[in-house]
PDB file of C-alpha atoms in Angstrom:
ATOM      1  CA  UNK I   1      11.732  32.632  11.894  1.00  0.00           C
ATOM      2  CA  UNK I   2      12.422  35.889  13.716  1.00  0.00           C
ATOM      3  CA  UNK I   3      15.841  34.688  14.916  1.00  0.00           C
ATOM      4  CA  UNK I   4      18.184  37.627  14.018  1.00  0.00           C
ATOM      5  CA  UNK I   5      19.403  39.569  16.773  1.00  0.00           C
ATOM      6  CA  UNK I   6      18.778  37.078  19.644  1.00  0.00           C
ATOM      7  CA  UNK I   7      21.350  35.282  22.037  1.00  0.00           C
ATOM      8  CA  UNK I   8      23.704  32.700  20.550  1.00  0.00           C
ATOM      9  CA  UNK I   9      24.942  29.988  22.615  1.00  0.00           C
ATOM     10  CA  UNK I  10      28.320  29.566  23.605  1.00  0.00           C
ATOM     11  CA  UNK I  11      28.031  26.023  23.902  1.00  0.00           C
ATOM     12  CA  UNK I  12      29.386  25.591  19.993  1.00  0.00           C
ATOM     13  CA  UNK I  13      32.319  24.084  18.922  1.00  0.00           C
ATOM     14  CA  UNK I  14      33.258  25.021  15.497  1.00  0.00           C
ATOM     15  CA  UNK I  15      35.456  22.656  13.652  1.00  0.00           C
ATOM     16  CA  UNK I  16      34.611  23.476  10.269  1.00  0.00           C
ATOM     17  CA  UNK I  17      37.641  23.103   8.123  1.00  0.00           C
ATOM     18  CA  UNK I  18      39.249  20.640  10.069  1.00  0.00           C
ATOM     19  CA  UNK I  19      40.390  17.022   8.944  1.00  0.00           C
ATOM     20  CA  UNK I  20      39.881  14.733  11.734  1.00  0.00           C
ATOM     21  CA  UNK I  21      41.576  11.476  11.597  1.00  0.00           C
ATOM     22  CA  UNK I  22      43.324   8.992  14.121  1.00  0.00           C
ATOM     23  CA  UNK I  23      46.985   8.623  14.447  1.00  0.00           C
ATOM     24  CA  UNK I  24      49.157   5.455  16.338  1.00  0.00           C
ATOM     25  CA  UNK I  25      50.233   5.935  19.750  1.00  0.00           C
ATOM     26  CA  UNK I  26      53.898   5.737  20.961  1.00  0.00           C
ATOM     27  CA  UNK I  27      55.357   2.575  22.591  1.00  0.00           C
ATOM     28  CA  UNK I  28      57.392   3.711  25.318  1.00  0.00           C
ATOM     29  CA  UNK I  29      58.895   0.090  25.168  1.00  0.00           C
ATOM     30  CA  UNK I  30      60.413   1.479  21.617  1.00  0.00           C
ATOM     31  CA  UNK I  31      62.371   4.561  23.198  1.00  0.00           C
ATOM     32  CA  UNK I  32      65.808   2.811  23.970  1.00  0.00           C
ATOM     33  CA  UNK I  33      65.972   1.253  20.302  1.00  0.00           C
ATOM     34  CA  UNK I  34      64.793   4.119  18.629  1.00  0.00           C
ATOM     35  CA  UNK I  35      67.197   6.492  20.454  1.00  0.00           C
ATOM     36  CA  UNK I  36      69.840   3.836  19.374  1.00  0.00           C
ATOM     37  CA  UNK I  37      68.745   4.256  15.751  1.00  0.00           C
ATOM     38  CA  UNK I  38      68.523   7.990  15.854  1.00  0.00           C
ATOM     39  CA  UNK I  39      71.886   8.527  16.968  1.00  0.00           C
ATOM     40  CA  UNK I  40      73.145   6.042  14.255  1.00  0.00           C
ATOM     41  CA  UNK I  41      74.582   7.363  10.852  1.00  0.00           C
ATOM     42  CA  UNK I  42      71.208   5.910   9.081  1.00  0.00           C
ATOM     43  CA  UNK I  43      69.169   7.721  11.915  1.00  0.00           C
ATOM     44  CA  UNK I  44      71.206  10.882  11.462  1.00  0.00           C
ATOM     45  CA  UNK I  45      70.446  10.785   7.959  1.00  0.00           C
ATOM     46  CA  UNK I  46      66.552  10.116   8.171  1.00  0.00           C
ATOM     47  CA  UNK I  47      66.470  12.911  10.776  1.00  0.00           C
ATOM     48  CA  UNK I  48      68.096  15.243   8.274  1.00  0.00           C
ATOM     49  CA  UNK I  49      65.591  14.341   5.527  1.00  0.00           C
ATOM     50  CA  UNK I  50      62.528  15.085   7.912  1.00  0.00           C
ATOM     51  CA  UNK I  51      63.969  18.343   9.038  1.00  0.00           C
ATOM     52  CA  UNK I  52      64.565  19.368   5.433  1.00  0.00           C
ATOM     53  CA  UNK I  53      61.474  18.119   4.419  1.00  0.00           C
ATOM     54  CA  UNK I  54      59.841  20.317   7.320  1.00  0.00           C
ATOM     55  CA  UNK I  55      61.394  23.383   5.897  1.00  0.00           C
ATOM     56  CA  UNK I  56      60.389  23.064   2.278  1.00  0.00           C
ATOM     57  CA  UNK I  57      56.854  22.038   3.087  1.00  0.00           C
ATOM     58  CA  UNK I  58      56.074  24.052   6.341  1.00  0.00           C
ATOM     59  CA  UNK I  59      55.350  20.543   8.231  1.00  0.00           C
ATOM     60  CA  UNK I  60      55.662  20.442  12.049  1.00  0.00           C
ATOM     61  CA  UNK I  61      58.913  18.326  12.279  1.00  0.00           C
ATOM     62  CA  UNK I  62      57.786  16.765  15.830  1.00  0.00           C
ATOM     63  CA  UNK I  63      54.652  15.344  14.242  1.00  0.00           C
ATOM     64  CA  UNK I  64      56.630  14.024  10.861  1.00  0.00           C
ATOM     65  CA  UNK I  65      59.160  12.463  13.790  1.00  0.00           C
ATOM     66  CA  UNK I  66      56.585  11.084  15.526  1.00  0.00           C
ATOM     67  CA  UNK I  67      54.361   9.541  12.799  1.00  0.00           C
ATOM     68  CA  UNK I  68      57.481   8.041  11.338  1.00  0.00           C
ATOM     69  CA  UNK I  69      58.658   6.266  14.573  1.00  0.00           C
ATOM     70  CA  UNK I  70      55.003   5.195  15.572  1.00  0.00           C
ATOM     71  CA  UNK I  71      54.045   4.252  12.082  1.00  0.00           C
ATOM     72  CA  UNK I  72      51.247   6.680  11.864  1.00  0.00           C
ATOM     73  CA  UNK I  73      50.413   7.689   8.591  1.00  0.00           C
ATOM     74  CA  UNK I  74      48.001  10.373   9.389  1.00  0.00           C
ATOM     75  CA  UNK I  75      47.260  13.206  12.009  1.00  0.00           C
ATOM     76  CA  UNK I  76      44.791  15.756  13.068  1.00  0.00           C
ATOM     77  CA  UNK I  77      45.192  18.701  11.082  1.00  0.00           C
ATOM     78  CA  UNK I  78      43.450  22.201  11.940  1.00  0.00           C
ATOM     79  CA  UNK I  79      43.138  24.456   9.162  1.00  0.00           C
ATOM     80  CA  UNK I  80      43.161  27.566  11.123  1.00  0.00           C
ATOM     81  CA  UNK I  81      41.241  30.689   9.858  1.00  0.00           C
ATOM     82  CA  UNK I  82      38.533  28.828   8.088  1.00  0.00           C
ATOM     83  CA  UNK I  83      36.256  30.944   6.062  1.00  0.00           C
ATOM     84  CA  UNK I  84      33.113  29.763   5.040  1.00  0.00           C
ATOM     85  CA  UNK I  85      30.793  30.946   2.677  1.00  0.00           C
ATOM     86  CA  UNK I  86      28.442  34.012   3.862  1.00  0.00           C
ATOM     87  CA  UNK I  87      25.647  31.353   3.479  1.00  0.00           C
ATOM     88  CA  UNK I  88      27.299  28.986   5.641  1.00  0.00           C
ATOM     89  CA  UNK I  89      28.646  31.601   8.127  1.00  0.00           C
ATOM     90  CA  UNK I  90      24.830  32.654   8.756  1.00  0.00           C
ATOM     91  CA  UNK I  91      23.748  28.977   9.008  1.00  0.00           C
ATOM     92  CA  UNK I  92      26.169  28.582  11.527  1.00  0.00           C
ATOM     93  CA  UNK I  93      25.021  31.844  13.615  1.00  0.00           C
ATOM     94  CA  UNK I  94      21.420  30.477  13.149  1.00  0.00           C
ATOM     95  CA  UNK I  95      22.356  27.230  14.620  1.00  0.00           C
ATOM     96  CA  UNK I  96      23.948  28.709  17.838  1.00  0.00           C
ATOM     97  CA  UNK I  97      20.975  30.981  17.955  1.00  0.00           C
ATOM     98  CA  UNK I  98      18.345  28.047  17.870  1.00  0.00           C
ATOM     99  CA  UNK I  99      20.737  26.213  20.328  1.00  0.00           C
ATOM    100  CA  UNK I 100      20.406  29.296  22.610  1.00  0.00           C
ATOM    101  CA  UNK I 101      17.009  29.108  22.086  1.00  0.00           C
ATOM    102  CA  UNK I 102      16.639  25.695  23.419  1.00  0.00           C
ATOM    103  CA  UNK I 103      18.956  26.336  26.577  1.00  0.00           C
ATOM    104  CA  UNK I 104      16.516  28.976  27.806  1.00  0.00           C
ATOM    105  CA  UNK I 105      13.317  26.477  26.947  1.00  0.00           C
ATOM    106  CA  UNK I 106      14.847  23.683  28.771  1.00  0.00           C
ATOM    107  CA  UNK I 107      16.431  25.678  31.729  1.00  0.00           C
ATOM    108  CA  UNK I 108      12.992  26.872  32.410  1.00  0.00           C
ATOM    109  CA  UNK I 109      11.268  23.243  32.184  1.00  0.00           C
ATOM    110  CA  UNK I 110      13.795  20.893  33.945  1.00  0.00           C
ATOM    111  CA  UNK I 111      15.869  21.512  37.036  1.00  0.00           C
ATOM    112  CA  UNK I 112      19.578  21.384  37.002  1.00  0.00           C
ATOM    113  CA  UNK I 113      19.344  21.221  33.069  1.00  0.00           C
ATOM    114  CA  UNK I 114      22.946  20.505  31.867  1.00  0.00           C
ATOM    115  CA  UNK I 115      23.359  22.209  28.475  1.00  0.00           C
ATOM    116  CA  UNK I 116      24.666  19.928  25.667  1.00  0.00           C
ATOM    117  CA  UNK I 117      27.460  21.339  23.058  1.00  0.00           C
ATOM    118  CA  UNK I 118      26.950  21.865  19.475  1.00  0.00           C
ATOM    119  CA  UNK I 119      30.061  20.754  17.251  1.00  0.00           C
ATOM    120  CA  UNK I 120      30.045  22.456  13.582  1.00  0.00           C
ATOM    121  CA  UNK I 121      32.084  20.319  11.105  1.00  0.00           C
ATOM    122  CA  UNK I 122      32.392  20.078   7.474  1.00  0.00           C
ATOM    123  CA  UNK I 123      33.226  16.674   5.672  1.00  0.00           C
ATOM    124  CA  UNK I 124      34.182  14.183   8.690  1.00  0.00           C
ATOM    125  CA  UNK I 125      34.309  14.502  12.481  1.00  0.00           C
ATOM    126  CA  UNK I 126      35.420  12.459  15.124  1.00  0.00           C
ATOM    127  CA  UNK I 127      33.219  12.170  18.635  1.00  0.00           C
ATOM    128  CA  UNK I 128      33.110   9.876  21.467  1.00  0.00           C
ATOM    129  CA  UNK I 129      30.802   7.640  19.387  1.00  0.00           C
ATOM    130  CA  UNK I 130      33.425   7.211  16.770  1.00  0.00           C
ATOM    131  CA  UNK I 131      33.985   8.748  13.080  1.00  0.00           C
ATOM    132  CA  UNK I 132      31.240   9.911  10.938  1.00  0.00           C
ATOM    133  CA  UNK I 133      31.005  11.906   7.738  1.00  0.00           C
ATOM    134  CA  UNK I 134      28.820  14.364   6.646  1.00  0.00           C
ATOM    135  CA  UNK I 135      26.445  11.462   4.990  1.00  0.00           C
ATOM    136  CA  UNK I 136      25.835  10.137   8.653  1.00  0.00           C
ATOM    137  CA  UNK I 137      23.394  13.528   9.198  1.00  0.00           C
ATOM    138  CA  UNK I 138      23.084  15.399  12.180  1.00  0.00           C
ATOM    139  CA  UNK I 139      23.454  13.017  15.249  1.00  0.00           C
ATOM    140  CA  UNK I 140      23.577  13.306  19.283  1.00  0.00           C
ATOM    141  CA  UNK I 141      26.683  11.394  21.079  1.00  0.00           C
ATOM    142  CA  UNK I 142      25.894  10.455  24.387  1.00  0.00           C
ATOM    143  CA  UNK I 143      29.556   9.582  25.210  1.00  0.00           C
ATOM    144  CA  UNK I 144      30.224  12.888  24.860  1.00  0.00           C
ATOM    145  CA  UNK I 145      26.934  14.582  25.312  1.00  0.00           C
ATOM    146  CA  UNK I 146      27.180  16.557  22.112  1.00  0.00           C
ATOM    147  CA  UNK I 147      25.372  17.577  18.781  1.00  0.00           C
ATOM    148  CA  UNK I 148      27.341  16.823  15.670  1.00  0.00           C
ATOM    149  CA  UNK I 149      25.944  18.857  12.652  1.00  0.00           C
ATOM    150  CA  UNK I 150      27.536  19.302   8.922  1.00  0.00           C
ATOM    151  CA  UNK I 151      25.971  22.483   7.921  1.00  0.00           C
ATOM    152  CA  UNK I 152      25.521  20.703   4.184  1.00  0.00           C
ATOM    153  CA  UNK I 153      22.788  18.927   5.518  1.00  0.00           C
ATOM    154  CA  UNK I 154      20.541  21.944   5.453  1.00  0.00           C
ATOM    155  CA  UNK I 155      21.155  22.090   1.909  1.00  0.00           C
ATOM    156  CA  UNK I 156      20.492  18.444   1.203  1.00  0.00           C
ATOM    157  CA  UNK I 157      17.004  19.066   3.044  1.00  0.00           C
ATOM    158  CA  UNK I 158      15.977  21.613   0.733  1.00  0.00           C
ATOM    159  CA  UNK I 159      17.670  20.158  -2.339  1.00  0.00           C
ATOM    160  CA  UNK I 160      17.116  16.278  -1.977  1.00  0.00           C
ATOM    161  CA  UNK I 161      14.236  15.970   0.665  1.00  0.00           C
ATOM    162  CA  UNK I 162      12.249  18.858  -0.540  1.00  0.00           C
ATOM    163  CA  UNK I 163      12.119  20.491   3.067  1.00  0.00           C
ATOM    164  CA  UNK I 164      13.240  24.065   2.819  1.00  0.00           C
ATOM    165  CA  UNK I 165      12.907  26.538   5.652  1.00  0.00           C
ATOM    166  CA  UNK I 166      14.854  27.825   8.561  1.00  0.00           C
ATOM    167  CA  UNK I 167      12.218  26.258  10.910  1.00  0.00           C
ATOM    168  CA  UNK I 168      12.636  22.880   9.394  1.00  0.00           C
ATOM    169  CA  UNK I 169      16.547  23.276  10.151  1.00  0.00           C
ATOM    170  CA  UNK I 170      15.382  24.564  13.792  1.00  0.00           C
ATOM    171  CA  UNK I 171      13.106  21.334  14.126  1.00  0.00           C
ATOM    172  CA  UNK I 172      16.277  19.024  13.536  1.00  0.00           C
ATOM    173  CA  UNK I 173      18.406  20.949  15.881  1.00  0.00           C
ATOM    174  CA  UNK I 174      15.449  20.681  18.571  1.00  0.00           C
ATOM    175  CA  UNK I 175      15.234  17.035  17.855  1.00  0.00           C
ATOM    176  CA  UNK I 176      18.783  16.324  18.698  1.00  0.00           C
ATOM    177  CA  UNK I 177      18.508  18.276  21.799  1.00  0.00           C
ATOM    178  CA  UNK I 178      15.712  16.040  22.570  1.00  0.00           C
ATOM    179  CA  UNK I 179      18.006  12.983  22.705  1.00  0.00           C
ATOM    180  CA  UNK I 180      20.080  14.917  25.051  1.00  0.00           C
ATOM    181  CA  UNK I 181      17.342  15.095  27.232  1.00  0.00           C
ATOM    182  CA  UNK I 182      16.804  11.385  27.191  1.00  0.00           C
ATOM    183  CA  UNK I 183      20.251  10.923  27.988  1.00  0.00           C
ATOM    184  CA  UNK I 184      19.913  12.970  30.865  1.00  0.00           C
ATOM    185  CA  UNK I 185      16.562  11.168  31.893  1.00  0.00           C
ATOM    186  CA  UNK I 186      18.377   7.814  31.566  1.00  0.00           C
ATOM    187  CA  UNK I 187      15.833   6.995  28.781  1.00  0.00           C
ATOM    188  CA  UNK I 188      18.592   6.691  26.238  1.00  0.00           C
ATOM    189  CA  UNK I 189      20.766   4.321  28.231  1.00  0.00           C
ATOM    190  CA  UNK I 190      17.995   2.052  29.066  1.00  0.00           C
ATOM    191  CA  UNK I 191      17.318   1.570  25.593  1.00  0.00           C
ATOM    192  CA  UNK I 192      20.867   1.194  24.436  1.00  0.00           C
ATOM    193  CA  UNK I 193      21.372  -1.665  26.862  1.00  0.00           C
ATOM    194  CA  UNK I 194      18.717  -3.531  25.212  1.00  0.00           C
ATOM    195  CA  UNK I 195      21.205  -3.989  22.230  1.00  0.00           C
ATOM    196  CA  UNK I 196      22.384  -7.616  21.887  1.00  0.00           C
ATOM    197  CA  UNK I 197      19.581  -8.723  24.533  1.00  0.00           C
ATOM    198  CA  UNK I 198      16.546  -8.925  22.232  1.00  0.00           C
ATOM    199  CA  UNK I 199      16.013  -9.223  18.414  1.00  0.00           C
ATOM    200  CA  UNK I 200      16.575  -6.738  15.904  1.00  0.00           C
ATOM    201  CA  UNK I 201      12.778  -6.235  15.295  1.00  0.00           C
ATOM    202  CA  UNK I 202      12.186  -5.982  18.775  1.00  0.00           C
ATOM    203  CA  UNK I 203      15.246  -3.180  19.315  1.00  0.00           C
ATOM    204  CA  UNK I 204      14.358  -1.291  16.279  1.00  0.00           C
ATOM    205  CA  UNK I 205      10.886  -1.226  17.819  1.00  0.00           C
ATOM    206  CA  UNK I 206      12.465   0.571  20.897  1.00  0.00           C
ATOM    207  CA  UNK I 207      14.605   2.693  18.592  1.00  0.00           C
ATOM    208  CA  UNK I 208      11.454   4.054  16.745  1.00  0.00           C
ATOM    209  CA  UNK I 209       9.858   5.013  20.273  1.00  0.00           C
ATOM    210  CA  UNK I 210      13.099   6.756  21.253  1.00  0.00           C
ATOM    211  CA  UNK I 211      13.209   8.713  17.760  1.00  0.00           C
ATOM    212  CA  UNK I 212       9.507   9.951  18.048  1.00  0.00           C
ATOM    213  CA  UNK I 213       9.821  10.919  21.571  1.00  0.00           C
ATOM    214  CA  UNK I 214      12.804  13.101  20.532  1.00  0.00           C
ATOM    215  CA  UNK I 215      10.241  14.623  17.702  1.00  0.00           C
ATOM    216  CA  UNK I 216       7.698  14.985  20.582  1.00  0.00           C
ATOM    217  CA  UNK I 217      10.185  17.097  22.708  1.00  0.00           C
ATOM    218  CA  UNK I 218      11.216  19.151  19.602  1.00  0.00           C
ATOM    219  CA  UNK I 219       7.561  20.177  19.497  1.00  0.00           C
ATOM    220  CA  UNK I 220       7.624  20.999  23.171  1.00  0.00           C
ATOM    221  CA  UNK I 221      10.612  23.389  22.565  1.00  0.00           C
ATOM    222  CA  UNK I 222       8.624  24.972  20.088  1.00  0.00           C
ATOM    223  CA  UNK I 223       5.757  25.424  21.819  1.00  0.00           C
ATOM    224  CA  UNK I 224       7.477  27.212  24.820  1.00  0.00           C
ATOM    225  CA  UNK I 225       9.836  29.079  22.371  1.00  0.00           C
ATOM    226  CA  UNK I 226       6.694  30.540  20.654  1.00  0.00           C
ATOM    227  CA  UNK I 227       4.950  31.495  23.857  1.00  0.00           C
ATOM    228  CA  UNK I 228       7.554  33.141  25.660  1.00  0.00           C
ATOM    229  CA  UNK I 229       9.474  34.769  22.656  1.00  0.00           C
ATOM    230  CA  UNK I 230       7.111  34.649  19.610  1.00  0.00           C
ATOM    231  CA  UNK I 231      10.252  33.078  17.459  1.00  0.00           C
ATOM    232  CA  UNK I 232       7.741  31.662  14.980  1.00  0.00           C
ATOM    233  CA  UNK I 233       6.133  33.440  11.500  1.00  0.00           C
ATOM    234  CA  UNK I 234       3.358  32.310   9.447  1.00  0.00           C
ATOM    235  CA  UNK I 235       4.247  29.006   7.804  1.00  0.00           C
ATOM    236  CA  UNK I 236       7.121  27.933  10.041  1.00  0.00           C
ATOM    237  CA  UNK I 237       5.046  25.323  11.627  1.00  0.00           C
ATOM    238  CA  UNK I 238       4.468  23.767   8.302  1.00  0.00           C
ATOM    239  CA  UNK I 239       7.970  23.803   7.434  1.00  0.00           C
ATOM    240  CA  UNK I 240       8.679  21.184  10.642  1.00  0.00           C
ATOM    241  CA  UNK I 241       5.759  19.344   9.928  1.00  0.00           C
ATOM    242  CA  UNK I 242       7.121  19.029   6.476  1.00  0.00           C
ATOM    243  CA  UNK I 243      10.424  18.141   7.518  1.00  0.00           C
ATOM    244  CA  UNK I 244       9.114  15.526   9.720  1.00  0.00           C
ATOM    245  CA  UNK I 245       7.195  13.904   7.138  1.00  0.00           C
ATOM    246  CA  UNK I 246      10.446  13.890   4.620  1.00  0.00           C
ATOM    247  CA  UNK I 247      12.462  11.992   6.952  1.00  0.00           C
ATOM    248  CA  UNK I 248       9.973   9.293   7.727  1.00  0.00           C
ATOM    249  CA  UNK I 249      11.106   5.651   7.568  1.00  0.00           C
ATOM    250  CA  UNK I 250       8.388   4.544   5.099  1.00  0.00           C
ATOM    251  CA  UNK I 251       9.188   7.611   2.708  1.00  0.00           C
ATOM    252  CA  UNK I 252      12.804   7.357   2.787  1.00  0.00           C
ATOM    253  CA  UNK I 253      12.702   3.741   1.859  1.00  0.00           C
ATOM    254  CA  UNK I 254      10.127   4.279  -0.977  1.00  0.00           C
ATOM    255  CA  UNK I 255      12.466   6.907  -2.481  1.00  0.00           C
ATOM    256  CA  UNK I 256      15.456   4.827  -2.187  1.00  0.00           C
ATOM    257  CA  UNK I 257      14.538   1.060  -2.616  1.00  0.00           C
ATOM    258  CA  UNK I 258      10.502   1.414  -3.838  1.00  0.00           C
ATOM    259  CA  UNK I 259      10.185  -1.165  -1.227  1.00  0.00           C
ATOM    260  CA  UNK I 260       9.123  -0.488   2.409  1.00  0.00           C
ATOM    261  CA  UNK I 261       9.737  -3.160   5.149  1.00  0.00           C
ATOM    262  CA  UNK I 262       8.369  -2.178   8.296  1.00  0.00           C
ATOM    263  CA  UNK I 263      10.504  -4.372  10.672  1.00  0.00           C
ATOM    264  CA  UNK I 264      13.560  -2.121   9.551  1.00  0.00           C
ATOM    265  CA  UNK I 265      12.056   0.994  10.849  1.00  0.00           C
ATOM    266  CA  UNK I 266      14.469   2.642  13.402  1.00  0.00           C
ATOM    267  CA  UNK I 267      12.840   6.358  13.308  1.00  0.00           C
ATOM    268  CA  UNK I 268       9.205   5.946  12.676  1.00  0.00           C
ATOM    269  CA  UNK I 269       6.879   6.541   9.697  1.00  0.00           C
ATOM    270  CA  UNK I 270       6.239  10.114   8.291  1.00  0.00           C
ATOM    271  CA  UNK I 271       2.796  10.136   9.851  1.00  0.00           C
ATOM    272  CA  UNK I 272       3.997   9.067  13.190  1.00  0.00           C
ATOM    273  CA  UNK I 273       6.658  11.808  13.227  1.00  0.00           C
ATOM    274  CA  UNK I 274       4.573  14.806  12.174  1.00  0.00           C
ATOM    275  CA  UNK I 275       1.758  13.162  14.907  1.00  0.00           C
ATOM    276  CA  UNK I 276       4.182  13.230  17.810  1.00  0.00           C
ATOM    277  CA  UNK I 277       5.963  16.690  17.047  1.00  0.00           C
ATOM    278  CA  UNK I 278       2.385  18.254  16.578  1.00  0.00           C
ATOM    279  CA  UNK I 279       1.327  16.827  19.674  1.00  0.00           C
ATOM    280  CA  UNK I 280       4.610  18.113  21.780  1.00  0.00           C
ATOM    281  CA  UNK I 281       3.839  21.518  19.994  1.00  0.00           C
ATOM    282  CA  UNK I 282      -0.041  21.288  20.965  1.00  0.00           C
ATOM    283  CA  UNK I 283       0.606  20.508  24.505  1.00  0.00           C
ATOM    284  CA  UNK I 284       3.772  21.759  25.418  1.00  0.00           C
ATOM    285  CA  UNK I 285       3.693  18.879  28.441  1.00  0.00           C
ATOM    286  CA  UNK I 286       6.614  16.840  28.609  1.00  0.00           C
ATOM    287  CA  UNK I 287       4.370  14.302  30.617  1.00  0.00           C
ATOM    288  CA  UNK I 288       2.541  13.407  27.457  1.00  0.00           C
ATOM    289  CA  UNK I 289       5.479  12.394  25.513  1.00  0.00           C
ATOM    290  CA  UNK I 290       5.718   8.764  27.004  1.00  0.00           C
ATOM    291  CA  UNK I 291       6.001   7.037  23.542  1.00  0.00           C
ATOM    292  CA  UNK I 292       7.219   4.088  25.435  1.00  0.00           C
ATOM    293  CA  UNK I 293       4.069   3.224  27.246  1.00  0.00           C
ATOM    294  CA  UNK I 294       1.804   4.401  24.188  1.00  0.00           C
ATOM    295  CA  UNK I 295      -0.559   1.548  22.891  1.00  0.00           C
ATOM    296  CA  UNK I 296      -0.411   3.110  19.425  1.00  0.00           C
ATOM    297  CA  UNK I 297       2.214   5.483  17.952  1.00  0.00           C
TER     298      UNK I 297
END
């Protein structure tokens, strides 16, 4: 891909090197008994121990006191000045560039397009959809309209899925942006409301159509990005198709259990994912991506 030197999106939160964990909240009903305890002989001794510990280990004494009295055993710690490897930092720059390309394309196609935010994290992260680890893979959270990406996933694509290449990585980001477009159009909410109202098998079928439409929208992005900025190089399209093939439900199930269960598919087969990405790329027309009305996927 010809991505170096292009605009980078400002809609990026870099949380790499941060540890995200929940903590207990303070109950105001405990204020009176806590003050009484603090100023007691035992309380003053404990506060002194907390302050001494803070001086020795460099902790924030307010956090230690709050955690002690609220029963919290963890806190959210931000490791300031995080230094990623040169390769990882380049991938972060790459991701911001691809996000900017999706912004340019979708602002040109959709009226009043609301740009999503990309959150880069390492290890684990907390979103409006709950906590997740790098094992979750890239995901979109409709609750906060943000894309979440642990850059180590790109290495997994290359080493574990045999899906290398920068355009394969761009396809992944564009797919998650596709989910954001589904959120803005109301499609995602309609599908999510079906959960619990229909059988798991039926809901999985809707989930497959949702994912294939996101693949289609990724293809539409690639079409417009190439026509307007000539961002692709020889072999890039094949990289994206290979990535779509690598993450098909049938292929992943066959690799993990050597058994394919179509009723449990949630993202579509390799063939379906490649077909819908290619359709989006070939047409560049969002009106051609109604996977929910398609008689054949």
